[in-house]
């Protein structure tokens, strides 16, 4: 059995979609959610689904002994970011080399980088008059929204789109693909 730890900062709809996808899996379980945001709705989603959730201050997130201890205690084999706003500390990226994936709501390398999160990404796509957008799932490295791409899927940007209507279309792609890509990647990297 492989254990995933999810990092999330906000609403947590992707995190919940991942919980549901793996609910009956004999290979993969969600062992822990970590959030940096005490007001994140993902905390409530974890409570409802009985998934352990830790709200951690920046001081603890920066404490490598503490964090690697937590990840070890929850038997973390793989990490998935689901709307996590901060940079994952370098010592975690090193410890989980090619075992941390992120989802970004645009076709990277376009509309990524520090501060490009949630609705801001969709507004940037609209402001650039792009005709298509989509999702990128990638391994992380030590910078925001970088690292080798695993998967992309596209959707159109329609003439009357607002950041909200585009977000809805992109979210649908996230729900459709992210759990499956996590599963495939875990099987490829860790085996079954
Ligand atoms: C998702 O659209 C995710 O792709 C994005 O934040 C949203 C979180 O929604 N991530 C980024 O922008 C990372 N740079 P959720 O909390 O409802 O899953």
PDB file of C-alpha atoms and ligand atoms in Angstrom:
ATOM      1  CA  UNK A   1       0.000   0.000   0.000  1.00  0.00           C
ATOM      2  CA  UNK A   2       1.396   3.413  -1.026  1.00  0.00           C
ATOM      3  CA  UNK A   3       0.595   6.491   1.061  1.00  0.00           C
ATOM      4  CA  UNK A   4       0.052   9.897  -0.499  1.00  0.00           C
ATOM      5  CA  UNK A   5       0.424  13.143   1.426  1.00  0.00           C
ATOM      6  CA  UNK A   6      -1.457  16.034  -0.163  1.00  0.00           C
ATOM      7  CA  UNK A   7      -0.422  19.676   0.319  1.00  0.00           C
ATOM      8  CA  UNK A   8      -3.293  22.156  -0.193  1.00  0.00           C
ATOM      9  CA  UNK A   9      -3.837  25.823   0.700  1.00  0.00           C
ATOM     10  CA  UNK A  10      -7.431  26.559  -0.188  1.00  0.00           C
ATOM     11  CA  UNK A  11     -10.779  25.147  -1.169  1.00  0.00           C
ATOM     12  CA  UNK A  12      -9.518  21.609  -1.612  1.00  0.00           C
ATOM     13  CA  UNK A  13     -11.887  20.440  -4.339  1.00  0.00           C
ATOM     14  CA  UNK A  14      -9.034  18.588  -6.052  1.00  0.00           C
ATOM     15  CA  UNK A  15      -7.975  17.045  -2.741  1.00  0.00           C
ATOM     16  CA  UNK A  16     -11.525  15.772  -2.171  1.00  0.00           C
ATOM     17  CA  UNK A  17     -11.722  14.442  -5.714  1.00  0.00           C
ATOM     18  CA  UNK A  18      -8.500  12.520  -5.036  1.00  0.00           C
ATOM     19  CA  UNK A  19      -9.923  11.154  -1.731  1.00  0.00           C
ATOM     20  CA  UNK A  20     -12.961   9.872  -3.603  1.00  0.00           C
ATOM     21  CA  UNK A  21     -10.998   8.342  -6.454  1.00  0.00           C
ATOM     22  CA  UNK A  22      -8.806   6.272  -4.126  1.00  0.00           C
ATOM     23  CA  UNK A  23     -11.509   5.439  -1.566  1.00  0.00           C
ATOM     24  CA  UNK A  24     -11.645   1.775  -2.543  1.00  0.00           C
ATOM     25  CA  UNK A  25      -8.087   1.390  -3.826  1.00  0.00           C
ATOM     26  CA  UNK A  26      -6.077  -1.510  -2.473  1.00  0.00           C
ATOM     27  CA  UNK A  27      -2.840   0.087  -3.697  1.00  0.00           C
ATOM     28  CA  UNK A  28      -3.056   3.767  -2.772  1.00  0.00           C
ATOM     29  CA  UNK A  29      -4.454   5.698   0.170  1.00  0.00           C
ATOM     30  CA  UNK A  30      -4.431   9.324   1.238  1.00  0.00           C
ATOM     31  CA  UNK A  31      -2.592   9.205   4.548  1.00  0.00           C
ATOM     32  CA  UNK A  32      -2.352  12.909   5.329  1.00  0.00           C
ATOM     33  CA  UNK A  33      -3.211  16.419   4.183  1.00  0.00           C
ATOM     34  CA  UNK A  34      -0.921  19.302   5.090  1.00  0.00           C
ATOM     35  CA  UNK A  35      -2.079  22.896   4.815  1.00  0.00           C
ATOM     36  CA  UNK A  36      -0.344  26.194   5.519  1.00  0.00           C
ATOM     37  CA  UNK A  37      -3.694  27.998   5.834  1.00  0.00           C
ATOM     38  CA  UNK A  38      -5.777  27.719   9.024  1.00  0.00           C
ATOM     39  CA  UNK A  39      -8.810  29.075   7.101  1.00  0.00           C
ATOM     40  CA  UNK A  40      -8.578  26.617   4.199  1.00  0.00           C
ATOM     41  CA  UNK A  41     -11.833  24.797   3.413  1.00  0.00           C
ATOM     42  CA  UNK A  42      -9.782  21.681   2.731  1.00  0.00           C
ATOM     43  CA  UNK A  43      -9.637  21.256   6.545  1.00  0.00           C
ATOM     44  CA  UNK A  44     -13.416  20.791   6.651  1.00  0.00           C
ATOM     45  CA  UNK A  45     -13.300  18.369   3.710  1.00  0.00           C
ATOM     46  CA  UNK A  46     -10.720  16.289   5.600  1.00  0.00           C
ATOM     47  CA  UNK A  47     -12.855  16.297   8.741  1.00  0.00           C
ATOM     48  CA  UNK A  48     -15.901  15.078   6.775  1.00  0.00           C
ATOM     49  CA  UNK A  49     -13.922  12.270   5.162  1.00  0.00           C
ATOM     50  CA  UNK A  50     -11.837  11.364   8.237  1.00  0.00           C
ATOM     51  CA  UNK A  51      -8.535  12.160   6.539  1.00  0.00           C
ATOM     52  CA  UNK A  52      -5.837  13.371   8.966  1.00  0.00           C
ATOM     53  CA  UNK A  53      -5.021  17.039   8.382  1.00  0.00           C
ATOM     54  CA  UNK A  54      -2.217  19.145   9.828  1.00  0.00           C
ATOM     55  CA  UNK A  55      -2.227  22.944   9.759  1.00  0.00           C
ATOM     56  CA  UNK A  56       1.411  23.975   9.889  1.00  0.00           C
ATOM     57  CA  UNK A  57       3.040  27.341  10.485  1.00  0.00           C
ATOM     58  CA  UNK A  58       5.888  28.571   8.305  1.00  0.00           C
ATOM     59  CA  UNK A  59       8.284  27.861  11.184  1.00  0.00           C
ATOM     60  CA  UNK A  60       7.335  24.175  11.172  1.00  0.00           C
ATOM     61  CA  UNK A  61       7.284  23.935   7.368  1.00  0.00           C
ATOM     62  CA  UNK A  62      10.870  25.202   7.403  1.00  0.00           C
ATOM     63  CA  UNK A  63      11.956  22.731  10.092  1.00  0.00           C
ATOM     64  CA  UNK A  64      13.407  19.811   8.151  1.00  0.00           C
ATOM     65  CA  UNK A  65      13.701  17.453  11.153  1.00  0.00           C
ATOM     66  CA  UNK A  66      10.084  18.047  12.088  1.00  0.00           C
ATOM     67  CA  UNK A  67       8.728  17.806   8.538  1.00  0.00           C
ATOM     68  CA  UNK A  68      10.682  14.750   7.456  1.00  0.00           C
ATOM     69  CA  UNK A  69       9.629  13.172  10.767  1.00  0.00           C
ATOM     70  CA  UNK A  70       5.947  13.881  10.026  1.00  0.00           C
ATOM     71  CA  UNK A  71       6.229  12.531   6.482  1.00  0.00           C
ATOM     72  CA  UNK A  72       7.950   9.426   7.849  1.00  0.00           C
ATOM     73  CA  UNK A  73       5.384   8.955  10.654  1.00  0.00           C
ATOM     74  CA  UNK A  74       2.555   9.048   8.113  1.00  0.00           C
ATOM     75  CA  UNK A  75       4.537   6.644   5.908  1.00  0.00           C
ATOM     76  CA  UNK A  76       4.507   9.062   2.982  1.00  0.00           C
ATOM     77  CA  UNK A  77       5.661   7.458  -0.258  1.00  0.00           C
ATOM     78  CA  UNK A  78       4.396  10.108  -2.648  1.00  0.00           C
ATOM     79  CA  UNK A  79       3.340  13.772  -2.455  1.00  0.00           C
ATOM     80  CA  UNK A  80       0.648  15.522  -4.514  1.00  0.00           C
ATOM     81  CA  UNK A  81       0.130  19.288  -4.464  1.00  0.00           C
ATOM     82  CA  UNK A  82      -3.477  20.334  -4.917  1.00  0.00           C
ATOM     83  CA  UNK A  83      -3.697  24.126  -4.935  1.00  0.00           C
ATOM     84  CA  UNK A  84      -0.705  24.639  -2.657  1.00  0.00           C
ATOM     85  CA  UNK A  85       0.367  28.257  -2.750  1.00  0.00           C
ATOM     86  CA  UNK A  86       3.843  28.053  -1.209  1.00  0.00           C
ATOM     87  CA  UNK A  87       7.072  26.626  -2.485  1.00  0.00           C
ATOM     88  CA  UNK A  88       7.826  23.123  -1.185  1.00  0.00           C
ATOM     89  CA  UNK A  89      11.082  23.375   0.797  1.00  0.00           C
ATOM     90  CA  UNK A  90      14.156  22.129  -1.032  1.00  0.00           C
ATOM     91  CA  UNK A  91      14.882  19.397   1.530  1.00  0.00           C
ATOM     92  CA  UNK A  92      11.487  17.788   0.773  1.00  0.00           C
ATOM     93  CA  UNK A  93      12.034  18.050  -2.999  1.00  0.00           C
ATOM     94  CA  UNK A  94      15.376  16.289  -2.509  1.00  0.00           C
ATOM     95  CA  UNK A  95      13.989  13.615  -0.166  1.00  0.00           C
ATOM     96  CA  UNK A  96      11.094  12.846  -2.550  1.00  0.00           C
ATOM     97  CA  UNK A  97      12.890  13.179  -5.867  1.00  0.00           C
ATOM     98  CA  UNK A  98      10.423  12.392  -8.714  1.00  0.00           C
ATOM     99  CA  UNK A  99       7.798  11.579  -6.111  1.00  0.00           C
ATOM    100  CA  UNK A 100       6.133  15.007  -5.881  1.00  0.00           C
ATOM    101  CA  UNK A 101       3.607  16.132  -8.477  1.00  0.00           C
ATOM    102  CA  UNK A 102       1.774  19.415  -8.920  1.00  0.00           C
ATOM    103  CA  UNK A 103      -1.232  20.446 -10.957  1.00  0.00           C
ATOM    104  CA  UNK A 104      -1.367  23.877 -12.533  1.00  0.00           C
ATOM    105  CA  UNK A 105      -4.474  25.322 -14.229  1.00  0.00           C
ATOM    106  CA  UNK A 106      -2.805  26.467 -17.470  1.00  0.00           C
ATOM    107  CA  UNK A 107      -0.649  25.122 -20.252  1.00  0.00           C
ATOM    108  CA  UNK A 108       2.761  25.660 -18.654  1.00  0.00           C
ATOM    109  CA  UNK A 109       5.177  27.292 -19.225  1.00  0.00           C
ATOM    110  CA  UNK A 110       2.514  29.911 -19.970  1.00  0.00           C
ATOM    111  CA  UNK A 111       0.856  31.637 -16.999  1.00  0.00           C
ATOM    112  CA  UNK A 112       2.931  29.993 -14.281  1.00  0.00           C
ATOM    113  CA  UNK A 113       5.345  31.220 -11.632  1.00  0.00           C
ATOM    114  CA  UNK A 114       5.217  32.857  -8.227  1.00  0.00           C
ATOM    115  CA  UNK A 115       1.802  34.356  -7.432  1.00  0.00           C
ATOM    116  CA  UNK A 116       0.133  32.554 -10.351  1.00  0.00           C
ATOM    117  CA  UNK A 117      -2.513  30.703  -8.454  1.00  0.00           C
ATOM    118  CA  UNK A 118      -6.193  29.934  -8.972  1.00  0.00           C
ATOM    119  CA  UNK A 119      -8.193  32.764 -10.566  1.00  0.00           C
ATOM    120  CA  UNK A 120      -5.175  34.925 -11.320  1.00  0.00           C
ATOM    121  CA  UNK A 121      -4.025  32.289 -13.778  1.00  0.00           C
ATOM    122  CA  UNK A 122      -7.357  32.324 -15.650  1.00  0.00           C
ATOM    123  CA  UNK A 123      -7.443  36.145 -15.711  1.00  0.00           C
ATOM    124  CA  UNK A 124      -3.947  36.148 -17.192  1.00  0.00           C
ATOM    125  CA  UNK A 125      -5.044  33.690 -19.923  1.00  0.00           C
ATOM    126  CA  UNK A 126      -8.042  35.918 -20.788  1.00  0.00           C
ATOM    127  CA  UNK A 127      -5.957  39.114 -20.723  1.00  0.00           C
ATOM    128  CA  UNK A 128      -3.486  37.492 -23.137  1.00  0.00           C
ATOM    129  CA  UNK A 129      -6.284  36.652 -25.601  1.00  0.00           C
ATOM    130  CA  UNK A 130      -5.220  33.002 -25.646  1.00  0.00           C
ATOM    131  CA  UNK A 131      -7.542  30.778 -27.630  1.00  0.00           C
ATOM    132  CA  UNK A 132      -6.908  27.732 -25.484  1.00  0.00           C
ATOM    133  CA  UNK A 133      -6.021  26.853 -21.917  1.00  0.00           C
ATOM    134  CA  UNK A 134      -5.894  23.652 -19.910  1.00  0.00           C
ATOM    135  CA  UNK A 135      -3.996  21.851 -17.193  1.00  0.00           C
ATOM    136  CA  UNK A 136      -0.420  20.772 -16.633  1.00  0.00           C
ATOM    137  CA  UNK A 137       0.591  17.982 -14.272  1.00  0.00           C
ATOM    138  CA  UNK A 138       4.316  17.942 -13.587  1.00  0.00           C
ATOM    139  CA  UNK A 139       7.020  16.810 -11.209  1.00  0.00           C
ATOM    140  CA  UNK A 140       8.154  19.724  -9.086  1.00  0.00           C
ATOM    141  CA  UNK A 141      11.619  21.191  -8.745  1.00  0.00           C
ATOM    142  CA  UNK A 142      12.863  24.089  -6.653  1.00  0.00           C
ATOM    143  CA  UNK A 143      10.911  26.810  -8.448  1.00  0.00           C
ATOM    144  CA  UNK A 144       7.220  27.616  -8.872  1.00  0.00           C
ATOM    145  CA  UNK A 145       5.364  25.657 -11.581  1.00  0.00           C
ATOM    146  CA  UNK A 146       8.488  24.164 -13.127  1.00  0.00           C
ATOM    147  CA  UNK A 147       9.866  20.656 -13.486  1.00  0.00           C
ATOM    148  CA  UNK A 148       9.262  17.915 -16.073  1.00  0.00           C
ATOM    149  CA  UNK A 149       5.757  17.761 -17.533  1.00  0.00           C
ATOM    150  CA  UNK A 150       3.904  14.482 -17.076  1.00  0.00           C
ATOM    151  CA  UNK A 151       0.610  15.365 -18.749  1.00  0.00           C
ATOM    152  CA  UNK A 152      -1.305  18.232 -20.335  1.00  0.00           C
ATOM    153  CA  UNK A 153      -4.923  18.512 -21.436  1.00  0.00           C
ATOM    154  CA  UNK A 154      -6.469  21.421 -23.322  1.00  0.00           C
ATOM    155  CA  UNK A 155      -9.793  23.241 -23.440  1.00  0.00           C
ATOM    156  CA  UNK A 156     -10.961  26.230 -25.467  1.00  0.00           C
ATOM    157  CA  UNK A 157     -11.117  29.787 -24.144  1.00  0.00           C
ATOM    158  CA  UNK A 158     -14.483  31.164 -25.308  1.00  0.00           C
ATOM    159  CA  UNK A 159     -15.056  34.780 -26.391  1.00  0.00           C
ATOM    160  CA  UNK A 160     -17.263  35.649 -23.398  1.00  0.00           C
ATOM    161  CA  UNK A 161     -15.256  33.794 -20.769  1.00  0.00           C
ATOM    162  CA  UNK A 162     -14.619  35.349 -17.386  1.00  0.00           C
ATOM    163  CA  UNK A 163     -11.993  33.999 -14.975  1.00  0.00           C
ATOM    164  CA  UNK A 164     -14.872  32.120 -13.267  1.00  0.00           C
ATOM    165  CA  UNK A 165     -16.300  30.422 -16.354  1.00  0.00           C
ATOM    166  CA  UNK A 166     -12.837  29.457 -17.568  1.00  0.00           C
ATOM    167  CA  UNK A 167     -11.941  28.172 -14.087  1.00  0.00           C
ATOM    168  CA  UNK A 168     -14.995  25.903 -14.204  1.00  0.00           C
ATOM    169  CA  UNK A 169     -13.932  24.357 -17.531  1.00  0.00           C
ATOM    170  CA  UNK A 170     -10.363  23.891 -16.332  1.00  0.00           C
ATOM    171  CA  UNK A 171     -11.487  22.426 -12.993  1.00  0.00           C
ATOM    172  CA  UNK A 172     -13.486  19.803 -14.884  1.00  0.00           C
ATOM    173  CA  UNK A 173     -10.280  18.760 -16.659  1.00  0.00           C
ATOM    174  CA  UNK A 174      -8.459  18.622 -13.314  1.00  0.00           C
ATOM    175  CA  UNK A 175     -11.093  16.355 -11.774  1.00  0.00           C
ATOM    176  CA  UNK A 176     -11.103  14.122 -14.840  1.00  0.00           C
ATOM    177  CA  UNK A 177      -7.340  13.599 -15.058  1.00  0.00           C
ATOM    178  CA  UNK A 178      -5.402  14.365 -11.869  1.00  0.00           C
ATOM    179  CA  UNK A 179      -6.213  11.266  -9.773  1.00  0.00           C
ATOM    180  CA  UNK A 180      -5.615   8.913 -12.699  1.00  0.00           C
ATOM    181  CA  UNK A 181      -2.274  10.555 -13.551  1.00  0.00           C
ATOM    182  CA  UNK A 182      -1.267  10.313  -9.880  1.00  0.00           C
ATOM    183  CA  UNK A 183      -2.144   6.620  -9.932  1.00  0.00           C
ATOM    184  CA  UNK A 184      -0.246   5.971 -13.183  1.00  0.00           C
ATOM    185  CA  UNK A 185       2.788   7.919 -11.946  1.00  0.00           C
ATOM    186  CA  UNK A 186       2.876   6.066  -8.625  1.00  0.00           C
ATOM    187  CA  UNK A 187       2.717   2.731 -10.426  1.00  0.00           C
ATOM    188  CA  UNK A 188       5.505   3.814 -12.769  1.00  0.00           C
ATOM    189  CA  UNK A 189       7.773   5.221 -10.049  1.00  0.00           C
ATOM    190  CA  UNK A 190       6.981   2.975  -7.062  1.00  0.00           C
ATOM    191  CA  UNK A 191       5.453  -0.138  -8.629  1.00  0.00           C
ATOM    192  CA  UNK A 192       2.334  -2.028  -7.669  1.00  0.00           C
TER     193      UNK A 192
HETATM  194  C1  LIG B   1      -6.585  24.367  -8.867  1.00  0.00           C
HETATM  195  O1  LIG B   1      -7.148  24.893 -10.036  1.00  0.00           O
HETATM  196  C2  LIG B   1      -5.098  24.112  -9.058  1.00  0.00           C
HETATM  197  O2  LIG B   1      -4.770  23.721 -10.360  1.00  0.00           O
HETATM  198  C3  LIG B   1      -4.528  25.472  -8.740  1.00  0.00           C
HETATM  199  O3  LIG B   1      -5.258  25.923  -7.643  1.00  0.00           O
HETATM  200  C4  LIG B   1      -6.601  25.424  -7.754  1.00  0.00           C
HETATM  201  C5  LIG B   1      -6.986  24.845  -6.409  1.00  0.00           C
HETATM  202  O4  LIG B   1      -8.354  24.516  -6.386  1.00  0.00           O
HETATM  203  N1  LIG B   1      -3.113  25.402  -8.487  1.00  0.00           N
HETATM  204  C6  LIG B   1      -2.277  26.387  -8.809  1.00  0.00           C
HETATM  205  O5  LIG B   1      -2.653  27.431  -9.292  1.00  0.00           O
HETATM  206  C7  LIG B   1      -0.798  26.085  -8.522  1.00  0.00           C
HETATM  207  N2  LIG B   1       0.035  27.118  -9.048  1.00  0.00           N
HETATM  208  P1  LIG B   1      -8.910  23.530  -5.262  1.00  0.00           P
HETATM  209  O6  LIG B   1      -8.375  24.051  -3.918  1.00  0.00           O
HETATM  210  O7  LIG B   1     -10.386  23.636  -5.330  1.00  0.00           O
HETATM  211  O8  LIG B   1      -8.411  22.174  -5.564  1.00  0.00           O
END
